[in-house]
Amino acid sequence: MSVALWIVLLVCVLWIALSEMPAGWDGHLPLPYLIALTPLLWIPTLAIAIAGAVRHDTALAIVAAIACIASLLRKIAYWNNNLTSINTAQMVADNIAKKT
């Protein structure tokens, strides 16, 4: 069981890493769908951390907890963004307006 949890955790970590690919590399069909689901990967990593703690596998629990925190921290810029700040599309539009 422990080996299966490690394999699932490795798949989750690799899945989280998919979202760090350079722009344009995600043009192949399944990748955009996989990348779109990365914000939800905190759920299986948290479940693996809990399973590791219940099974007294501290290494698995710690690594899964770190992966869970890393998955959640990827969205911290989105959570900290207030509604009055200029978004990327507005900045692009402003730059285009300055050039013309």
PDB file of N, CA and C in Angstrom:
ATOM      1  N   MET A   1       0.827  -1.195   0.000  1.00  0.00           N
ATOM      2  CA  MET A   1       0.000   0.000   0.000  1.00  0.00           C
ATOM      3  C   MET A   1       0.869   1.256   0.000  1.00  0.00           C
ATOM      4  N   SER A   2       1.952   1.208   0.750  1.00  0.00           N
ATOM      5  CA  SER A   2       2.828   2.360   0.841  1.00  0.00           C
ATOM      6  C   SER A   2       3.462   2.685  -0.510  1.00  0.00           C
ATOM      7  N   VAL A   3       3.818   1.661  -1.255  1.00  0.00           N
ATOM      8  CA  VAL A   3       4.411   1.878  -2.579  1.00  0.00           C
ATOM      9  C   VAL A   3       3.398   2.527  -3.518  1.00  0.00           C
ATOM     10  N   ALA A   4       2.162   2.090  -3.447  1.00  0.00           N
ATOM     11  CA  ALA A   4       1.113   2.677  -4.288  1.00  0.00           C
ATOM     12  C   ALA A   4       0.895   4.148  -3.948  1.00  0.00           C
ATOM     13  N   LEU A   5       0.933   4.490  -2.659  1.00  0.00           N
ATOM     14  CA  LEU A   5       0.771   5.881  -2.257  1.00  0.00           C
ATOM     15  C   LEU A   5       1.938   6.733  -2.748  1.00  0.00           C
ATOM     16  N   TRP A   6       3.158   6.186  -2.695  1.00  0.00           N
ATOM     17  CA  TRP A   6       4.317   6.912  -3.215  1.00  0.00           C
ATOM     18  C   TRP A   6       4.190   7.143  -4.719  1.00  0.00           C
ATOM     19  N   ILE A   7       3.695   6.153  -5.439  1.00  0.00           N
ATOM     20  CA  ILE A   7       3.530   6.294  -6.892  1.00  0.00           C
ATOM     21  C   ILE A   7       2.477   7.356  -7.207  1.00  0.00           C
ATOM     22  N   VAL A   8       1.368   7.331  -6.493  1.00  0.00           N
ATOM     23  CA  VAL A   8       0.325   8.340  -6.710  1.00  0.00           C
ATOM     24  C   VAL A   8       0.850   9.732  -6.353  1.00  0.00           C
ATOM     25  N   LEU A   9       1.625   9.836  -5.292  1.00  0.00           N
ATOM     26  CA  LEU A   9       2.212  11.119  -4.919  1.00  0.00           C
ATOM     27  C   LEU A   9       3.181  11.611  -5.988  1.00  0.00           C
ATOM     28  N   LEU A  10       3.979  10.725  -6.542  1.00  0.00           N
ATOM     29  CA  LEU A  10       4.895  11.102  -7.618  1.00  0.00           C
ATOM     30  C   LEU A  10       4.139  11.602  -8.838  1.00  0.00           C
ATOM     31  N   VAL A  11       3.039  10.938  -9.178  1.00  0.00           N
ATOM     32  CA  VAL A  11       2.210  11.388 -10.299  1.00  0.00           C
ATOM     33  C   VAL A  11       1.639  12.776 -10.013  1.00  0.00           C
ATOM     34  N   CYS A  12       1.197  13.002  -8.793  1.00  0.00           N
ATOM     35  CA  CYS A  12       0.663  14.323  -8.429  1.00  0.00           C
ATOM     36  C   CYS A  12       1.727  15.406  -8.522  1.00  0.00           C
ATOM     37  N   VAL A  13       2.931  15.121  -8.049  1.00  0.00           N
ATOM     38  CA  VAL A  13       4.017  16.105  -8.109  1.00  0.00           C
ATOM     39  C   VAL A  13       4.387  16.398  -9.556  1.00  0.00           C
ATOM     40  N   LEU A  14       4.458  15.382 -10.391  1.00  0.00           N
ATOM     41  CA  LEU A  14       4.744  15.605 -11.810  1.00  0.00           C
ATOM     42  C   LEU A  14       3.616  16.376 -12.477  1.00  0.00           C
ATOM     43  N   TRP A  15       2.397  16.120 -12.060  1.00  0.00           N
ATOM     44  CA  TRP A  15       1.237  16.831 -12.604  1.00  0.00           C
ATOM     45  C   TRP A  15       1.290  18.316 -12.218  1.00  0.00           C
ATOM     46  N   ILE A  16       1.683  18.596 -10.986  1.00  0.00           N
ATOM     47  CA  ILE A  16       1.845  19.985 -10.557  1.00  0.00           C
ATOM     48  C   ILE A  16       2.947  20.659 -11.374  1.00  0.00           C
ATOM     49  N   ALA A  17       4.008  19.920 -11.661  1.00  0.00           N
ATOM     50  CA  ALA A  17       5.122  20.478 -12.430  1.00  0.00           C
ATOM     51  C   ALA A  17       4.731  20.790 -13.874  1.00  0.00           C
ATOM     52  N   LEU A  18       3.702  20.137 -14.387  1.00  0.00           N
ATOM     53  CA  LEU A  18       3.246  20.422 -15.757  1.00  0.00           C
ATOM     54  C   LEU A  18       2.837  21.873 -15.939  1.00  0.00           C
ATOM     55  N   SER A  19       2.322  22.471 -14.907  1.00  0.00           N
ATOM     56  CA  SER A  19       1.845  23.849 -15.040  1.00  0.00           C
ATOM     57  C   SER A  19       2.985  24.855 -15.081  1.00  0.00           C
ATOM     58  N   GLU A  20       4.208  24.423 -14.876  1.00  0.00           N
ATOM     59  CA  GLU A  20       5.364  25.308 -14.937  1.00  0.00           C
ATOM     60  C   GLU A  20       6.048  25.279 -16.303  1.00  0.00           C
ATOM     61  N   MET A  21       5.436  24.622 -17.264  1.00  0.00           N
ATOM     62  CA  MET A  21       6.021  24.583 -18.603  1.00  0.00           C
ATOM     63  C   MET A  21       5.972  25.962 -19.248  1.00  0.00           C
ATOM     64  N   PRO A  22       6.916  26.268 -20.120  1.00  0.00           N
ATOM     65  CA  PRO A  22       6.883  27.563 -20.804  1.00  0.00           C
ATOM     66  C   PRO A  22       5.625  27.701 -21.668  1.00  0.00           C
ATOM     67  N   ALA A  23       5.238  28.931 -21.884  1.00  0.00           N
ATOM     68  CA  ALA A  23       4.046  29.197 -22.695  1.00  0.00           C
ATOM     69  C   ALA A  23       4.253  28.652 -24.101  1.00  0.00           C
ATOM     70  N   GLY A  24       3.242  28.030 -24.627  1.00  0.00           N
ATOM     71  CA  GLY A  24       3.292  27.479 -25.962  1.00  0.00           C
ATOM     72  C   GLY A  24       3.586  25.990 -26.001  1.00  0.00           C
ATOM     73  N   TRP A  25       4.196  25.467 -24.952  1.00  0.00           N
ATOM     74  CA  TRP A  25       4.502  24.043 -24.925  1.00  0.00           C
ATOM     75  C   TRP A  25       3.278  23.203 -24.590  1.00  0.00           C
ATOM     76  N   ASP A  26       2.236  23.841 -24.135  1.00  0.00           N
ATOM     77  CA  ASP A  26       1.037  23.116 -23.731  1.00  0.00           C
ATOM     78  C   ASP A  26       0.031  23.005 -24.865  1.00  0.00           C
ATOM     79  N   GLY A  27       0.475  23.121 -26.093  1.00  0.00           N
ATOM     80  CA  GLY A  27      -0.433  23.094 -27.234  1.00  0.00           C
ATOM     81  C   GLY A  27      -0.933  21.706 -27.597  1.00  0.00           C
ATOM     82  N   HIS A  28      -0.336  20.680 -27.073  1.00  0.00           N
ATOM     83  CA  HIS A  28      -0.781  19.322 -27.371  1.00  0.00           C
ATOM     84  C   HIS A  28      -2.026  19.011 -26.558  1.00  0.00           C
ATOM     85  N   LEU A  29      -2.936  18.278 -27.133  1.00  0.00           N
ATOM     86  CA  LEU A  29      -4.306  18.201 -26.646  1.00  0.00           C
ATOM     87  C   LEU A  29      -4.532  17.839 -25.184  1.00  0.00           C
ATOM     88  N   PRO A  30      -3.949  16.802 -24.608  1.00  0.00           N
ATOM     89  CA  PRO A  30      -4.361  16.546 -23.220  1.00  0.00           C
ATOM     90  C   PRO A  30      -3.754  17.518 -22.213  1.00  0.00           C
ATOM     91  N   LEU A  31      -2.662  18.190 -22.569  1.00  0.00           N
ATOM     92  CA  LEU A  31      -1.983  19.044 -21.589  1.00  0.00           C
ATOM     93  C   LEU A  31      -2.812  20.213 -21.082  1.00  0.00           C
ATOM     94  N   PRO A  32      -3.551  20.947 -21.921  1.00  0.00           N
ATOM     95  CA  PRO A  32      -4.347  22.040 -21.357  1.00  0.00           C
ATOM     96  C   PRO A  32      -5.375  21.570 -20.337  1.00  0.00           C
ATOM     97  N   TYR A  33      -5.938  20.411 -20.566  1.00  0.00           N
ATOM     98  CA  TYR A  33      -6.929  19.887 -19.620  1.00  0.00           C
ATOM     99  C   TYR A  33      -6.274  19.459 -18.313  1.00  0.00           C
ATOM    100  N   LEU A  34      -5.085  18.864 -18.401  1.00  0.00           N
ATOM    101  CA  LEU A  34      -4.372  18.465 -17.191  1.00  0.00           C
ATOM    102  C   LEU A  34      -3.912  19.677 -16.398  1.00  0.00           C
ATOM    103  N   ILE A  35      -3.423  20.694 -17.108  1.00  0.00           N
ATOM    104  CA  ILE A  35      -2.951  21.895 -16.437  1.00  0.00           C
ATOM    105  C   ILE A  35      -4.111  22.637 -15.773  1.00  0.00           C
ATOM    106  N   ALA A  36      -5.276  22.584 -16.387  1.00  0.00           N
ATOM    107  CA  ALA A  36      -6.441  23.266 -15.812  1.00  0.00           C
ATOM    108  C   ALA A  36      -6.866  22.643 -14.486  1.00  0.00           C
ATOM    109  N   LEU A  37      -6.538  21.394 -14.272  1.00  0.00           N
ATOM    110  CA  LEU A  37      -6.927  20.720 -13.031  1.00  0.00           C
ATOM    111  C   LEU A  37      -5.877  20.813 -11.928  1.00  0.00           C
ATOM    112  N   THR A  38      -4.734  21.434 -12.189  1.00  0.00           N
ATOM    113  CA  THR A  38      -3.686  21.492 -11.156  1.00  0.00           C
ATOM    114  C   THR A  38      -4.101  22.233  -9.891  1.00  0.00           C
ATOM    115  N   PRO A  39      -4.992  23.240  -9.927  1.00  0.00           N
ATOM    116  CA  PRO A  39      -5.378  23.855  -8.653  1.00  0.00           C
ATOM    117  C   PRO A  39      -6.114  22.892  -7.717  1.00  0.00           C
ATOM    118  N   LEU A  40      -6.614  21.797  -8.240  1.00  0.00           N
ATOM    119  CA  LEU A  40      -7.339  20.840  -7.403  1.00  0.00           C
ATOM    120  C   LEU A  40      -6.458  19.725  -6.850  1.00  0.00           C
ATOM    121  N   LEU A  41      -5.167  19.753  -7.162  1.00  0.00           N
ATOM    122  CA  LEU A  41      -4.289  18.670  -6.723  1.00  0.00           C
ATOM    123  C   LEU A  41      -3.941  18.722  -5.240  1.00  0.00           C
ATOM    124  N   TRP A  42      -4.372  19.777  -4.548  1.00  0.00           N
ATOM    125  CA  TRP A  42      -4.160  19.793  -3.105  1.00  0.00           C
ATOM    126  C   TRP A  42      -5.004  18.722  -2.435  1.00  0.00           C
ATOM    127  N   ILE A  43      -6.095  18.327  -3.064  1.00  0.00           N
ATOM    128  CA  ILE A  43      -6.995  17.333  -2.460  1.00  0.00           C
ATOM    129  C   ILE A  43      -6.337  15.957  -2.382  1.00  0.00           C
ATOM    130  N   PRO A  44      -5.827  15.396  -3.509  1.00  0.00           N
ATOM    131  CA  PRO A  44      -5.189  14.074  -3.364  1.00  0.00           C
ATOM    132  C   PRO A  44      -3.900  14.111  -2.556  1.00  0.00           C
ATOM    133  N   THR A  45      -3.147  15.215  -2.636  1.00  0.00           N
ATOM    134  CA  THR A  45      -1.919  15.258  -1.840  1.00  0.00           C
ATOM    135  C   THR A  45      -2.227  15.341  -0.343  1.00  0.00           C
ATOM    136  N   LEU A  46      -3.305  16.036   0.020  1.00  0.00           N
ATOM    137  CA  LEU A  46      -3.716  16.068   1.425  1.00  0.00           C
ATOM    138  C   LEU A  46      -4.202  14.687   1.873  1.00  0.00           C
ATOM    139  N   ALA A  47      -4.938  14.002   1.005  1.00  0.00           N
ATOM    140  CA  ALA A  47      -5.403  12.652   1.345  1.00  0.00           C
ATOM    141  C   ALA A  47      -4.226  11.695   1.526  1.00  0.00           C
ATOM    142  N   ILE A  48      -3.202  11.839   0.693  1.00  0.00           N
ATOM    143  CA  ILE A  48      -2.017  10.982   0.836  1.00  0.00           C
ATOM    144  C   ILE A  48      -1.273  11.322   2.128  1.00  0.00           C
ATOM    145  N   ALA A  49      -1.210  12.601   2.476  1.00  0.00           N
ATOM    146  CA  ALA A  49      -0.553  13.000   3.724  1.00  0.00           C
ATOM    147  C   ALA A  49      -1.287  12.409   4.928  1.00  0.00           C
ATOM    148  N   ILE A  50      -2.599  12.447   4.885  1.00  0.00           N
ATOM    149  CA  ILE A  50      -3.382  11.866   5.986  1.00  0.00           C
ATOM    150  C   ILE A  50      -3.194  10.353   6.037  1.00  0.00           C
ATOM    151  N   ALA A  51      -3.211   9.716   4.862  1.00  0.00           N
ATOM    152  CA  ALA A  51      -3.008   8.254   4.817  1.00  0.00           C
ATOM    153  C   ALA A  51      -1.618   7.893   5.328  1.00  0.00           C
ATOM    154  N   GLY A  52      -0.626   8.684   4.987  1.00  0.00           N
ATOM    155  CA  GLY A  52       0.724   8.425   5.481  1.00  0.00           C
ATOM    156  C   GLY A  52       0.817   8.588   6.985  1.00  0.00           C
ATOM    157  N   ALA A  53       0.122   9.588   7.519  1.00  0.00           N
ATOM    158  CA  ALA A  53       0.130   9.783   8.968  1.00  0.00           C
ATOM    159  C   ALA A  53      -0.587   8.650   9.687  1.00  0.00           C
ATOM    160  N   VAL A  54      -1.690   8.185   9.116  1.00  0.00           N
ATOM    161  CA  VAL A  54      -2.443   7.081   9.721  1.00  0.00           C
ATOM    162  C   VAL A  54      -1.634   5.791   9.674  1.00  0.00           C
ATOM    163  N   ARG A  55      -0.886   5.591   8.595  1.00  0.00           N
ATOM    164  CA  ARG A  55      -0.077   4.376   8.443  1.00  0.00           C
ATOM    165  C   ARG A  55       1.282   4.496   9.141  1.00  0.00           C
ATOM    166  N   HIS A  56       1.536   5.610   9.816  1.00  0.00           N
ATOM    167  CA  HIS A  56       2.794   5.866  10.523  1.00  0.00           C
ATOM    168  C   HIS A  56       3.992   5.871   9.577  1.00  0.00           C
ATOM    169  N   ASP A  57       3.757   6.314   8.343  1.00  0.00           N
ATOM    170  CA  ASP A  57       4.830   6.494   7.360  1.00  0.00           C
ATOM    171  C   ASP A  57       5.137   7.989   7.322  1.00  0.00           C
ATOM    172  N   THR A  58       6.039   8.413   8.200  1.00  0.00           N
ATOM    173  CA  THR A  58       6.281   9.850   8.358  1.00  0.00           C
ATOM    174  C   THR A  58       6.892  10.481   7.117  1.00  0.00           C
ATOM    175  N   ALA A  59       7.736   9.755   6.411  1.00  0.00           N
ATOM    176  CA  ALA A  59       8.351  10.319   5.205  1.00  0.00           C
ATOM    177  C   ALA A  59       7.281  10.619   4.162  1.00  0.00           C
ATOM    178  N   LEU A  60       6.369   9.700   3.966  1.00  0.00           N
ATOM    179  CA  LEU A  60       5.279   9.907   3.003  1.00  0.00           C
ATOM    180  C   LEU A  60       4.390  11.059   3.443  1.00  0.00           C
ATOM    181  N   ALA A  61       4.081  11.125   4.718  1.00  0.00           N
ATOM    182  CA  ALA A  61       3.219  12.192   5.225  1.00  0.00           C
ATOM    183  C   ALA A  61       3.868  13.555   5.054  1.00  0.00           C
ATOM    184  N   ILE A  62       5.155  13.649   5.334  1.00  0.00           N
ATOM    185  CA  ILE A  62       5.845  14.934   5.218  1.00  0.00           C
ATOM    186  C   ILE A  62       5.971  15.368   3.767  1.00  0.00           C
ATOM    187  N   VAL A  63       6.362  14.459   2.893  1.00  0.00           N
ATOM    188  CA  VAL A  63       6.512  14.808   1.483  1.00  0.00           C
ATOM    189  C   VAL A  63       5.162  15.173   0.874  1.00  0.00           C
ATOM    190  N   ALA A  64       4.124  14.448   1.222  1.00  0.00           N
ATOM    191  CA  ALA A  64       2.791  14.759   0.704  1.00  0.00           C
ATOM    192  C   ALA A  64       2.288  16.088   1.255  1.00  0.00           C
ATOM    193  N   ALA A  65       2.585  16.391   2.508  1.00  0.00           N
ATOM    194  CA  ALA A  65       2.176  17.683   3.069  1.00  0.00           C
ATOM    195  C   ALA A  65       2.908  18.828   2.384  1.00  0.00           C
ATOM    196  N   ILE A  66       4.184  18.646   2.089  1.00  0.00           N
ATOM    197  CA  ILE A  66       4.943  19.663   1.363  1.00  0.00           C
ATOM    198  C   ILE A  66       4.382  19.853  -0.034  1.00  0.00           C
ATOM    199  N   ALA A  67       4.026  18.756  -0.704  1.00  0.00           N
ATOM    200  CA  ALA A  67       3.423  18.858  -2.041  1.00  0.00           C
ATOM    201  C   ALA A  67       2.069  19.553  -1.974  1.00  0.00           C
ATOM    202  N   CYS A  68       1.308  19.284  -0.924  1.00  0.00           N
ATOM    203  CA  CYS A  68       0.014  19.944  -0.744  1.00  0.00           C
ATOM    204  C   CYS A  68       0.190  21.444  -0.537  1.00  0.00           C
ATOM    205  N   ILE A  69       1.132  21.814   0.306  1.00  0.00           N
ATOM    206  CA  ILE A  69       1.387  23.237   0.552  1.00  0.00           C
ATOM    207  C   ILE A  69       1.909  23.913  -0.705  1.00  0.00           C
ATOM    208  N   ALA A  70       2.788  23.240  -1.441  1.00  0.00           N
ATOM    209  CA  ALA A  70       3.303  23.804  -2.690  1.00  0.00           C
ATOM    210  C   ALA A  70       2.193  23.984  -3.712  1.00  0.00           C
ATOM    211  N   SER A  71       1.277  23.051  -3.752  1.00  0.00           N
ATOM    212  CA  SER A  71       0.148  23.161  -4.670  1.00  0.00           C
ATOM    213  C   SER A  71      -0.739  24.349  -4.310  1.00  0.00           C
ATOM    214  N   LEU A  72      -0.946  24.567  -3.026  1.00  0.00           N
ATOM    215  CA  LEU A  72      -1.764  25.696  -2.588  1.00  0.00           C
ATOM    216  C   LEU A  72      -1.046  27.034  -2.767  1.00  0.00           C
ATOM    217  N   LEU A  73       0.252  27.057  -2.562  1.00  0.00           N
ATOM    218  CA  LEU A  73       1.004  28.299  -2.673  1.00  0.00           C
ATOM    219  C   LEU A  73       1.139  28.784  -4.118  1.00  0.00           C
ATOM    220  N   ARG A  74       0.916  27.914  -5.075  1.00  0.00           N
ATOM    221  CA  ARG A  74       0.980  28.329  -6.472  1.00  0.00           C
ATOM    222  C   ARG A  74      -0.092  29.366  -6.785  1.00  0.00           C
ATOM    223  N   LYS A  75      -1.177  29.374  -6.031  1.00  0.00           N
ATOM    224  CA  LYS A  75      -2.287  30.300  -6.287  1.00  0.00           C
ATOM    225  C   LYS A  75      -2.289  31.489  -5.335  1.00  0.00           C
ATOM    226  N   ILE A  76      -1.241  31.672  -4.550  1.00  0.00           N
ATOM    227  CA  ILE A  76      -1.257  32.749  -3.558  1.00  0.00           C
ATOM    228  C   ILE A  76      -1.278  34.120  -4.219  1.00  0.00           C
ATOM    229  N   ALA A  77      -0.661  34.258  -5.367  1.00  0.00           N
ATOM    230  CA  ALA A  77      -0.705  35.547  -6.062  1.00  0.00           C
ATOM    231  C   ALA A  77      -2.135  35.870  -6.493  1.00  0.00           C
ATOM    232  N   TYR A  78      -2.877  34.858  -6.882  1.00  0.00           N
ATOM    233  CA  TYR A  78      -4.277  35.058  -7.258  1.00  0.00           C
ATOM    234  C   TYR A  78      -5.114  35.441  -6.037  1.00  0.00           C
ATOM    235  N   TRP A  79      -4.876  34.779  -4.916  1.00  0.00           N
ATOM    236  CA  TRP A  79      -5.656  35.051  -3.710  1.00  0.00           C
ATOM    237  C   TRP A  79      -5.340  36.427  -3.137  1.00  0.00           C
ATOM    238  N   ASN A  80      -4.103  36.876  -3.252  1.00  0.00           N
ATOM    239  CA  ASN A  80      -3.707  38.173  -2.699  1.00  0.00           C
ATOM    240  C   ASN A  80      -4.051  39.338  -3.610  1.00  0.00           C
ATOM    241  N   ASN A  81      -4.457  39.076  -4.828  1.00  0.00           N
ATOM    242  CA  ASN A  81      -4.754  40.134  -5.780  1.00  0.00           C
ATOM    243  C   ASN A  81      -6.062  40.820  -5.386  1.00  0.00           C
ATOM    244  N   ASN A  82      -5.994  42.132  -5.193  1.00  0.00           N
ATOM    245  CA  ASN A  82      -7.236  42.826  -4.868  1.00  0.00           C
ATOM    246  C   ASN A  82      -7.949  43.220  -6.151  1.00  0.00           C
ATOM    247  N   LEU A  83      -9.213  43.544  -6.053  1.00  0.00           N
ATOM    248  CA  LEU A  83     -10.024  43.781  -7.242  1.00  0.00           C
ATOM    249  C   LEU A  83      -9.733  45.122  -7.897  1.00  0.00           C
ATOM    250  N   THR A  84      -9.028  46.007  -7.223  1.00  0.00           N
ATOM    251  CA  THR A  84      -8.735  47.307  -7.826  1.00  0.00           C
ATOM    252  C   THR A  84      -7.426  47.313  -8.608  1.00  0.00           C
ATOM    253  N   SER A  85      -6.631  46.270  -8.509  1.00  0.00           N
ATOM    254  CA  SER A  85      -5.364  46.255  -9.236  1.00  0.00           C
ATOM    255  C   SER A  85      -5.607  45.976 -10.717  1.00  0.00           C
ATOM    256  N   ILE A  86      -4.675  46.448 -11.521  1.00  0.00           N
ATOM    257  CA  ILE A  86      -4.789  46.273 -12.968  1.00  0.00           C
ATOM    258  C   ILE A  86      -4.424  44.834 -13.311  1.00  0.00           C
ATOM    259  N   ASN A  87      -5.244  44.198 -14.108  1.00  0.00           N
ATOM    260  CA  ASN A  87      -4.932  42.836 -14.503  1.00  0.00           C
ATOM    261  C   ASN A  87      -4.057  42.839 -15.755  1.00  0.00           C
ATOM    262  N   THR A  88      -3.617  41.686 -16.155  1.00  0.00           N
ATOM    263  CA  THR A  88      -2.698  41.568 -17.278  1.00  0.00           C
ATOM    264  C   THR A  88      -3.321  42.071 -18.568  1.00  0.00           C
ATOM    265  N   ALA A  89      -4.560  41.753 -18.809  1.00  0.00           N
ATOM    266  CA  ALA A  89      -5.216  42.198 -20.042  1.00  0.00           C
ATOM    267  C   ALA A  89      -5.291  43.719 -20.090  1.00  0.00           C
ATOM    268  N   GLN A  90      -5.541  44.355 -18.953  1.00  0.00           N
ATOM    269  CA  GLN A  90      -5.587  45.819 -18.920  1.00  0.00           C
ATOM    270  C   GLN A  90      -4.213  46.410 -19.185  1.00  0.00           C
ATOM    271  N   MET A  91      -3.162  45.798 -18.645  1.00  0.00           N
ATOM    272  CA  MET A  91      -1.811  46.294 -18.891  1.00  0.00           C
ATOM    273  C   MET A  91      -1.446  46.177 -20.368  1.00  0.00           C
ATOM    274  N   VAL A  92      -1.813  45.077 -21.012  1.00  0.00           N
ATOM    275  CA  VAL A  92      -1.545  44.904 -22.440  1.00  0.00           C
ATOM    276  C   VAL A  92      -2.306  45.956 -23.238  1.00  0.00           C
ATOM    277  N   ALA A  93      -3.554  46.168 -22.900  1.00  0.00           N
ATOM    278  CA  ALA A  93      -4.350  47.173 -23.604  1.00  0.00           C
ATOM    279  C   ALA A  93      -3.763  48.570 -23.420  1.00  0.00           C
ATOM    280  N   ASP A  94      -3.288  48.886 -22.228  1.00  0.00           N
ATOM    281  CA  ASP A  94      -2.674  50.188 -21.978  1.00  0.00           C
ATOM    282  C   ASP A  94      -1.379  50.355 -22.776  1.00  0.00           C
ATOM    283  N   ASN A  95      -0.592  49.291 -22.869  1.00  0.00           N
ATOM    284  CA  ASN A  95       0.658  49.367 -23.652  1.00  0.00           C
ATOM    285  C   ASN A  95       0.374  49.546 -25.128  1.00  0.00           C
ATOM    286  N   ILE A  96      -0.639  48.879 -25.633  1.00  0.00           N
ATOM    287  CA  ILE A  96      -1.010  49.038 -27.045  1.00  0.00           C
ATOM    288  C   ILE A  96      -1.515  50.448 -27.297  1.00  0.00           C
ATOM    289  N   ALA A  97      -2.274  50.995 -26.359  1.00  0.00           N
ATOM    290  CA  ALA A  97      -2.801  52.355 -26.511  1.00  0.00           C
ATOM    291  C   ALA A  97      -1.679  53.386 -26.485  1.00  0.00           C
ATOM    292  N   LYS A  98      -0.616  53.142 -25.707  1.00  0.00           N
ATOM    293  CA  LYS A  98       0.508  54.070 -25.645  1.00  0.00           C
ATOM    294  C   LYS A  98       1.284  54.085 -26.956  1.00  0.00           C
ATOM    295  N   LYS A  99       1.384  52.935 -27.617  1.00  0.00           N
ATOM    296  CA  LYS A  99       2.171  52.825 -28.845  1.00  0.00           C
ATOM    297  C   LYS A  99       1.488  53.487 -30.022  1.00  0.00           C
ATOM    298  N   THR A 100       0.171  53.607 -29.996  1.00  0.00           N
ATOM    299  CA  THR A 100      -0.536  54.192 -31.140  1.00  0.00           C
ATOM    300  C   THR A 100      -0.799  55.666 -30.959  1.00  0.00           C
TER     301      THR A 100
END
